[in-house]
mmCIF file of C-alpha atoms and ligand atoms in Angstrom:
data_model
loop_
_atom_site.group_PDB
_atom_site.id
_atom_site.type_symbol
_atom_site.label_atom_id
_atom_site.label_comp_id
_atom_site.label_asym_id
_atom_site.label_seq_id
_atom_site.Cartn_x
_atom_site.Cartn_y
_atom_site.Cartn_z
ATOM 1 C CA MET P 1 -6.463 -15.376 -24.010
ATOM 2 C CA VAL P 2 -9.458 -13.113 -24.457
ATOM 3 C CA LEU P 3 -11.128 -14.243 -20.925
ATOM 4 C CA THR P 4 -7.156 -13.477 -19.381
ATOM 5 C CA ILE P 5 -7.542 -10.050 -20.980
ATOM 6 C CA LEU P 6 -11.128 -9.568 -19.654
ATOM 7 C CA LEU P 7 -10.121 -10.527 -16.299
ATOM 8 C CA GLY P 8 -7.279 -8.528 -16.342
ATOM 9 C CA VAL P 9 -9.449 -5.767 -17.194
ATOM 10 C CA LEU P 10 -11.871 -6.646 -14.794
ATOM 11 C CA PHE P 11 -9.086 -6.751 -12.047
ATOM 12 C CA THR P 12 -7.774 -3.427 -12.811
ATOM 13 C CA LEU P 13 -11.191 -1.626 -12.788
ATOM 14 C CA LEU P 14 -11.542 -3.293 -9.355
ATOM 15 C CA GLY P 15 -8.217 -2.145 -8.108
ATOM 16 C CA PHE P 16 -9.697 1.439 -9.353
ATOM 17 C CA VAL P 17 -12.943 1.034 -7.218
ATOM 18 C CA PHE P 18 -10.967 -0.113 -4.105
ATOM 19 C CA ALA P 19 -8.487 2.587 -4.090
ATOM 20 C CA SER P 20 -11.398 5.080 -5.095
ATOM 21 C CA PHE P 21 -13.441 3.767 -1.629
ATOM 22 C CA PHE P 22 -10.490 3.694 0.462
ATOM 23 C CA GLY P 23 -9.821 7.605 -0.469
ATOM 24 C CA VAL P 24 -12.936 7.946 1.439
ATOM 25 C CA VAL P 25 -11.840 5.801 4.580
ATOM 26 C CA ILE P 26 -8.289 8.155 4.836
ATOM 27 C CA CYS P 27 -10.445 11.293 4.590
ATOM 28 C CA ARG P 28 -12.810 10.355 6.590
ATOM 29 C CA VAL P 29 -12.376 7.956 9.667
ATOM 30 C CA PRO P 30 -9.301 9.814 11.137
ATOM 31 C CA ASN P 31 -11.785 12.776 11.598
ATOM 32 C CA GLY P 32 -14.706 10.190 13.125
ATOM 33 C CA GLU P 33 -16.988 11.038 10.015
ATOM 34 C CA SER P 34 -18.901 7.838 8.892
ATOM 35 C CA ILE P 35 -17.500 6.276 5.573
ATOM 36 C CA VAL P 36 -21.650 5.974 4.140
ATOM 37 C CA LYS P 37 -23.025 9.316 4.992
ATOM 38 C CA PRO P 38 -23.088 11.998 3.959
ATOM 39 C CA ALA P 39 -22.325 11.517 0.109
ATOM 40 C CA SER P 40 -19.437 12.013 -1.552
ATOM 41 C CA HIS P 41 -18.776 15.922 -1.465
ATOM 42 C CA CYS P 42 -16.654 18.863 -2.328
ATOM 43 C CA ASP P 43 -14.479 19.594 0.997
ATOM 44 C CA SER P 44 -14.754 23.393 0.073
ATOM 45 C CA CYS P 45 -18.262 24.166 -1.283
ATOM 46 C CA GLY P 46 -20.209 21.230 -0.280
ATOM 47 C CA HIS P 47 -21.531 20.428 -3.752
ATOM 48 C CA VAL P 48 -22.371 16.919 -3.778
ATOM 49 C CA LEU P 49 -20.686 15.066 -6.688
ATOM 50 C CA LYS P 50 -23.158 13.948 -9.205
ATOM 51 C CA TRP P 51 -22.164 9.765 -10.369
ATOM 52 C CA TYR P 52 -20.425 11.162 -13.039
ATOM 53 C CA GLU P 53 -18.497 13.088 -10.722
ATOM 54 C CA ASN P 54 -17.699 10.489 -9.212
ATOM 55 C CA ILE P 55 -15.975 7.490 -11.393
ATOM 56 C CA PRO P 56 -12.367 7.075 -9.965
ATOM 57 C CA ILE P 57 -9.393 8.350 -12.569
ATOM 58 C CA LEU P 58 -11.916 9.348 -15.089
ATOM 59 C CA SER P 59 -13.619 12.286 -13.444
ATOM 60 C CA TYR P 60 -10.599 13.655 -12.077
ATOM 61 C CA ILE P 61 -9.222 14.199 -15.753
ATOM 62 C CA PHE P 62 -12.832 15.116 -17.280
ATOM 63 C CA LEU P 63 -12.787 17.930 -14.687
ATOM 64 C CA GLY P 64 -9.104 18.920 -14.963
ATOM 65 C CA GLY P 65 -9.191 18.109 -10.786
ATOM 66 C CA LYS P 66 -10.980 20.750 -9.671
ATOM 67 C CA CYS P 67 -14.645 21.129 -8.666
ATOM 68 C CA LYS P 68 -17.401 22.223 -10.997
ATOM 69 C CA GLU P 69 -19.015 24.120 -8.658
ATOM 70 C CA CYS P 70 -16.221 26.193 -6.692
ATOM 71 C CA LYS P 71 -13.130 25.208 -8.985
ATOM 72 C CA ALA P 72 -11.442 24.072 -5.594
ATOM 73 C CA ARG P 73 -8.608 21.922 -6.887
ATOM 74 C CA ILE P 74 -9.097 18.089 -6.044
ATOM 75 C CA PRO P 75 -5.817 16.937 -4.516
ATOM 76 C CA VAL P 76 -3.887 14.686 -6.904
ATOM 77 C CA PHE P 77 -3.147 12.485 -4.202
ATOM 78 C CA PHE P 78 -6.459 10.543 -4.975
ATOM 79 C CA PHE P 79 -6.109 10.654 -8.447
ATOM 80 C CA ILE P 80 -2.206 8.838 -8.232
ATOM 81 C CA TYR P 81 -3.447 6.594 -5.341
ATOM 82 C CA GLU P 82 -6.284 5.186 -7.695
ATOM 83 C CA ILE P 83 -4.222 4.614 -10.379
ATOM 84 C CA LEU P 84 -1.979 2.856 -7.997
ATOM 85 C CA GLY P 85 -4.669 0.546 -6.869
ATOM 86 C CA GLY P 86 -5.170 -0.659 -10.477
ATOM 87 C CA LEU P 87 -1.974 -0.882 -11.411
ATOM 88 C CA THR P 88 -0.915 -2.823 -8.698
ATOM 89 C CA ILE P 89 -3.623 -5.583 -9.030
ATOM 90 C CA CYS P 90 -3.248 -5.575 -12.401
ATOM 91 C CA LEU P 91 0.903 -6.534 -11.869
ATOM 92 C CA ALA P 92 -0.412 -9.181 -9.412
ATOM 93 C CA TYR P 93 -2.997 -10.660 -11.737
ATOM 94 C CA VAL P 94 -0.022 -10.651 -14.644
ATOM 95 C CA GLN P 95 2.509 -12.163 -12.414
ATOM 96 C CA PHE P 96 0.274 -15.276 -10.677
ATOM 97 C CA GLY P 97 -2.642 -15.672 -12.888
ATOM 98 C CA LEU P 98 -5.767 -16.791 -12.019
ATOM 99 C CA SER P 99 -4.776 -18.853 -8.696
ATOM 100 C CA ILE P 100 -4.946 -18.975 -5.340
ATOM 101 C CA ASN P 101 -1.460 -17.041 -4.582
ATOM 102 C CA PHE P 102 -3.223 -14.345 -6.579
ATOM 103 C CA LEU P 103 -6.175 -13.799 -4.358
ATOM 104 C CA PHE P 104 -3.940 -13.623 -1.331
ATOM 105 C CA ALA P 105 -1.360 -11.379 -3.154
ATOM 106 C CA SER P 106 -4.198 -9.049 -4.363
ATOM 107 C CA LEU P 107 -6.159 -8.910 -1.385
ATOM 108 C CA ILE P 108 -2.831 -8.142 0.561
ATOM 109 C CA THR P 109 -2.110 -5.630 -2.220
ATOM 110 C CA LEU P 110 -5.435 -3.936 -1.087
ATOM 111 C CA ILE P 111 -4.767 -3.687 2.740
ATOM 112 C CA LEU P 112 -1.172 -2.604 1.887
ATOM 113 C CA LEU P 113 -2.576 0.193 -0.375
ATOM 114 C CA LEU P 114 -4.999 1.099 2.627
ATOM 115 C CA ILE P 115 -1.917 0.815 5.029
ATOM 116 C CA GLY P 116 -0.084 3.044 2.680
ATOM 117 C CA GLY P 117 -2.432 5.927 2.026
ATOM 118 C CA TYR P 118 -3.763 6.107 5.465
ATOM 119 C CA ASP P 119 -0.269 6.533 7.036
ATOM 120 C CA TYR P 120 0.740 8.704 4.185
ATOM 121 C CA LYS P 121 -2.179 11.333 5.409
ATOM 122 C CA THR P 122 -2.329 10.612 9.380
ATOM 123 C CA ASN P 123 1.485 8.619 10.381
ATOM 124 C CA THR P 124 -0.337 6.201 12.105
ATOM 125 C CA ILE P 125 -1.242 2.987 11.372
ATOM 126 C CA LEU P 126 -4.737 1.574 12.739
ATOM 127 C CA ASP P 127 -4.570 -2.080 14.686
ATOM 128 C CA ILE P 128 -7.118 -3.364 12.733
ATOM 129 C CA PHE P 129 -4.930 -2.387 9.437
ATOM 130 C CA TRP P 130 -2.018 -4.835 10.673
ATOM 131 C CA ILE P 131 -4.433 -7.428 12.101
ATOM 132 C CA ILE P 132 -6.077 -7.988 8.395
ATOM 133 C CA PHE P 133 -2.561 -8.002 6.845
ATOM 134 C CA LEU P 134 -1.430 -10.583 9.506
ATOM 135 C CA ALA P 135 -4.714 -12.841 9.278
ATOM 136 C CA LEU P 136 -3.964 -12.830 5.473
ATOM 137 C CA THR P 137 -0.448 -13.395 5.464
ATOM 138 C CA ILE P 138 -0.757 -16.461 8.148
ATOM 139 C CA GLY P 139 -3.150 -17.620 5.579
ATOM 140 C CA TRP P 140 -0.815 -17.645 2.697
ATOM 141 C CA PHE P 141 1.866 -18.881 5.100
ATOM 142 C CA VAL P 142 -0.085 -21.551 5.890
ATOM 143 C CA TYR P 143 -1.065 -22.638 1.971
ATOM 144 C CA ARG P 144 2.070 -21.954 0.638
ATOM 145 C CA ILE P 145 3.709 -24.396 3.491
ATOM 146 C CA VAL P 146 0.842 -27.422 3.187
ATOM 147 C CA VAL P 147 -0.003 -27.105 -0.067
ATOM 148 C CA LEU P 148 2.981 -25.789 -2.111
ATOM 149 C CA ASN P 149 5.715 -27.522 0.427
ATOM 150 C CA HIS P 150 7.800 -24.427 0.867
ATOM 151 C CA VAL P 151 10.433 -23.811 3.661
ATOM 152 C CA TRP P 152 8.720 -22.808 6.806
ATOM 153 C CA TRP P 153 11.240 -21.278 8.268
ATOM 154 C CA HIS P 154 12.277 -19.333 5.325
ATOM 155 C CA TYR P 155 9.226 -17.033 6.347
ATOM 156 C CA LEU P 156 9.734 -17.127 10.289
ATOM 157 C CA VAL P 157 13.448 -16.097 9.815
ATOM 158 C CA GLY P 158 12.349 -13.329 7.454
ATOM 159 C CA ALA P 159 9.631 -11.944 10.065
ATOM 160 C CA ALA P 160 12.344 -12.220 13.064
ATOM 161 C CA ALA P 161 14.894 -10.389 10.847
ATOM 162 C CA LEU P 162 13.067 -7.760 9.598
ATOM 163 C CA GLY P 163 10.416 -7.015 12.400
ATOM 164 C CA GLY P 164 13.891 -7.708 14.777
ATOM 165 C CA PHE P 165 16.022 -4.759 12.368
ATOM 166 C CA PHE P 166 13.266 -2.094 12.769
ATOM 167 C CA LEU P 167 12.800 -2.986 16.453
ATOM 168 C CA LEU P 168 16.534 -1.974 17.020
ATOM 169 C CA ILE P 169 16.113 1.288 14.968
ATOM 170 C CA LYS P 170 13.502 2.023 17.444
ATOM 171 C CA VAL P 171 14.961 1.146 20.498
ATOM 172 C CA VAL P 172 18.223 2.606 19.647
ATOM 173 C CA PHE P 173 16.750 6.330 18.649
ATOM 174 C CA TYR P 174 14.953 6.371 21.809
ATOM 175 C CA LEU P 175 18.045 5.548 23.997
ATOM 176 C CA ILE P 176 20.224 7.644 22.243
ATOM 177 C CA LYS P 177 18.083 10.580 21.221
ATOM 178 C CA LYS P 178 14.664 10.003 23.540
ATOM 179 C CA VAL P 179 12.679 10.002 20.313
ATOM 180 C CA ASP P 180 10.200 7.661 18.950
ATOM 181 C CA VAL P 181 11.232 7.493 15.778
ATOM 182 C CA LEU P 182 8.987 4.095 14.499
ATOM 183 C CA GLY P 183 5.904 3.642 16.008
ATOM 184 C CA THR P 184 4.832 0.088 17.248
ATOM 185 C CA GLY P 185 2.322 -0.244 14.414
ATOM 186 C CA ASP P 186 5.497 0.275 12.063
ATOM 187 C CA VAL P 187 7.261 -2.799 13.866
ATOM 188 C CA ILE P 188 4.629 -4.963 13.886
ATOM 189 C CA PHE P 189 3.925 -4.247 10.181
ATOM 190 C CA MET P 190 7.311 -4.889 9.275
ATOM 191 C CA ALA P 191 7.320 -8.275 11.187
ATOM 192 C CA VAL P 192 4.193 -9.282 8.962
ATOM 193 C CA ALA P 193 5.983 -7.944 5.950
ATOM 194 C CA GLY P 194 8.963 -10.151 6.960
ATOM 195 C CA LEU P 195 6.266 -13.399 7.535
ATOM 196 C CA LEU P 196 4.973 -12.600 4.413
ATOM 197 C CA LEU P 197 8.189 -12.330 2.037
ATOM 198 C CA GLY P 198 10.632 -15.046 3.470
ATOM 199 C CA TYR P 199 14.262 -13.948 4.214
ATOM 200 C CA LYS P 200 15.164 -13.720 0.574
ATOM 201 C CA THR P 201 13.228 -10.947 -0.741
ATOM 202 C CA ILE P 202 13.139 -8.698 2.603
ATOM 203 C CA LEU P 203 16.052 -6.633 1.688
ATOM 204 C CA ILE P 204 14.372 -6.207 -1.569
ATOM 205 C CA ALA P 205 11.795 -4.277 -0.136
ATOM 206 C CA VAL P 206 13.808 -2.258 2.113
ATOM 207 C CA VAL P 207 15.664 -1.180 -1.116
ATOM 208 C CA VAL P 208 13.337 -0.368 -3.078
ATOM 209 C CA ALA P 209 11.464 1.227 -0.425
ATOM 210 C CA SER P 210 14.601 3.823 0.441
ATOM 211 C CA ILE P 211 15.238 4.579 -3.695
ATOM 212 C CA VAL P 212 11.634 5.390 -4.031
ATOM 213 C CA GLY P 213 11.425 7.199 -1.062
ATOM 214 C CA CYS P 214 14.258 9.283 -1.595
ATOM 215 C CA ILE P 215 13.878 10.580 -4.670
ATOM 216 C CA ILE P 216 10.176 11.203 -4.112
ATOM 217 C CA GLU P 217 11.001 12.659 -1.122
ATOM 218 C CA LEU P 218 13.753 15.133 -2.393
ATOM 219 C CA SER P 219 11.608 16.213 -5.280
ATOM 220 C CA LEU P 220 9.222 17.499 -3.074
ATOM 221 C CA ILE P 221 12.026 19.406 -1.134
ATOM 222 C CA ALA P 222 13.039 20.671 -4.381
ATOM 223 C CA ALA P 223 9.656 21.478 -5.942
ATOM 224 C CA LYS P 224 8.973 23.389 -2.253
ATOM 225 C CA LYS P 225 5.853 21.366 -1.515
ATOM 226 C CA LYS P 226 7.896 20.056 1.623
ATOM 227 C CA ASP P 227 10.471 21.325 3.535
ATOM 228 C CA ARG P 228 13.510 19.398 5.149
ATOM 229 C CA GLU P 229 12.086 19.603 9.064
ATOM 230 C CA SER P 230 9.086 18.003 7.686
ATOM 231 C CA PRO P 231 8.471 14.411 8.671
ATOM 232 C CA ILE P 232 9.409 11.742 5.892
ATOM 233 C CA PRO P 233 6.657 9.280 6.070
ATOM 234 C CA PHE P 234 8.340 5.542 6.018
ATOM 235 C CA CYS P 235 5.632 3.082 5.923
ATOM 236 C CA PRO P 236 3.844 4.622 2.287
ATOM 237 C CA TYR P 237 7.222 3.365 0.682
ATOM 238 C CA LEU P 238 7.853 0.506 2.660
ATOM 239 C CA ALA P 239 4.055 -1.117 1.525
ATOM 240 C CA LEU P 240 5.294 -0.366 -1.555
ATOM 241 C CA GLY P 241 8.754 -2.166 -1.154
ATOM 242 C CA VAL P 242 7.050 -4.776 0.149
ATOM 243 C CA PHE P 243 4.234 -5.114 -2.984
ATOM 244 C CA VAL P 244 7.044 -4.853 -5.312
ATOM 245 C CA ALA P 245 9.025 -7.901 -3.150
ATOM 246 C CA MET P 246 6.038 -9.729 -2.960
ATOM 247 C CA VAL P 247 5.307 -10.133 -6.841
ATOM 248 C CA TYR P 248 8.992 -9.809 -8.052
ATOM 249 C CA GLY P 249 11.213 -10.302 -5.536
ATOM 250 C CA GLU P 250 11.460 -14.060 -6.208
ATOM 251 C CA SER P 251 12.118 -13.329 -9.562
ATOM 252 C CA ILE P 252 14.771 -10.741 -8.708
ATOM 253 C CA VAL P 253 16.601 -12.988 -6.557
ATOM 254 C CA ASN P 254 16.156 -15.840 -9.377
ATOM 255 C CA LEU P 255 17.782 -13.020 -11.932
ATOM 256 C CA ILE P 256 20.506 -12.372 -9.284
ATOM 257 C CA ILE P 257 21.777 -15.872 -8.074
ATOM 258 C CA GLY P 258 21.426 -17.561 -11.957
ATOM 259 C CA GLY P 259 23.219 -14.217 -13.623
HETATM 260 ZN ZN1 ZN E 301 -16.722 22.666 -4.409
#
């Protein structure tokens, strides 16, 4: 019991640290900057952060969300992003326990976090991200088929259905409005997500993504942080929906069928 809790705390802290590192990736990679040099610094005044100004979550709170030198605001996005990193890894651990399933689930949680955060800031998915996502998903797929005796076609139908659905949206919008509403990366991302989830739980991912996306986007518009014309990022909400379906999908389906 004590060990379980200690491990839970450790994994949560690791989630904070990874999210903090991904925050650096999200800021620097789109500008073609190195992720190791220079050291973390304030974007406004260039003040190099001391170690205690660079602790995930805590530093943001102690600094009051501002640079110590020039008092420029540190975007709250990164604070929320770090919390999300620790929270999601913790939830995956609570659900799967210390197991091979948790190993796959936690690694996939991290890549979903990276995909969602990167897309939120840049509106793109790097090829390397979905390739890692695909590799991890195939690994888990093989484990579930060979060791856990899951039904293989459940997952393939999931991939075809979710990937096909988003491909259809892309094609229809292109034919009618001549606009690319979805990137090819988004469609591939959803096909891999379908392979990860299986056909029974893909709908949960889409429903969660839609609800959370609507609430947050409408709140941002209401708070005048965004106007109606701003593009809506689909991918971050889908990444969250995929996470929820991955961790709780089976429980939710059992609840619906059983209840
Ligand atoms: Zn500063």
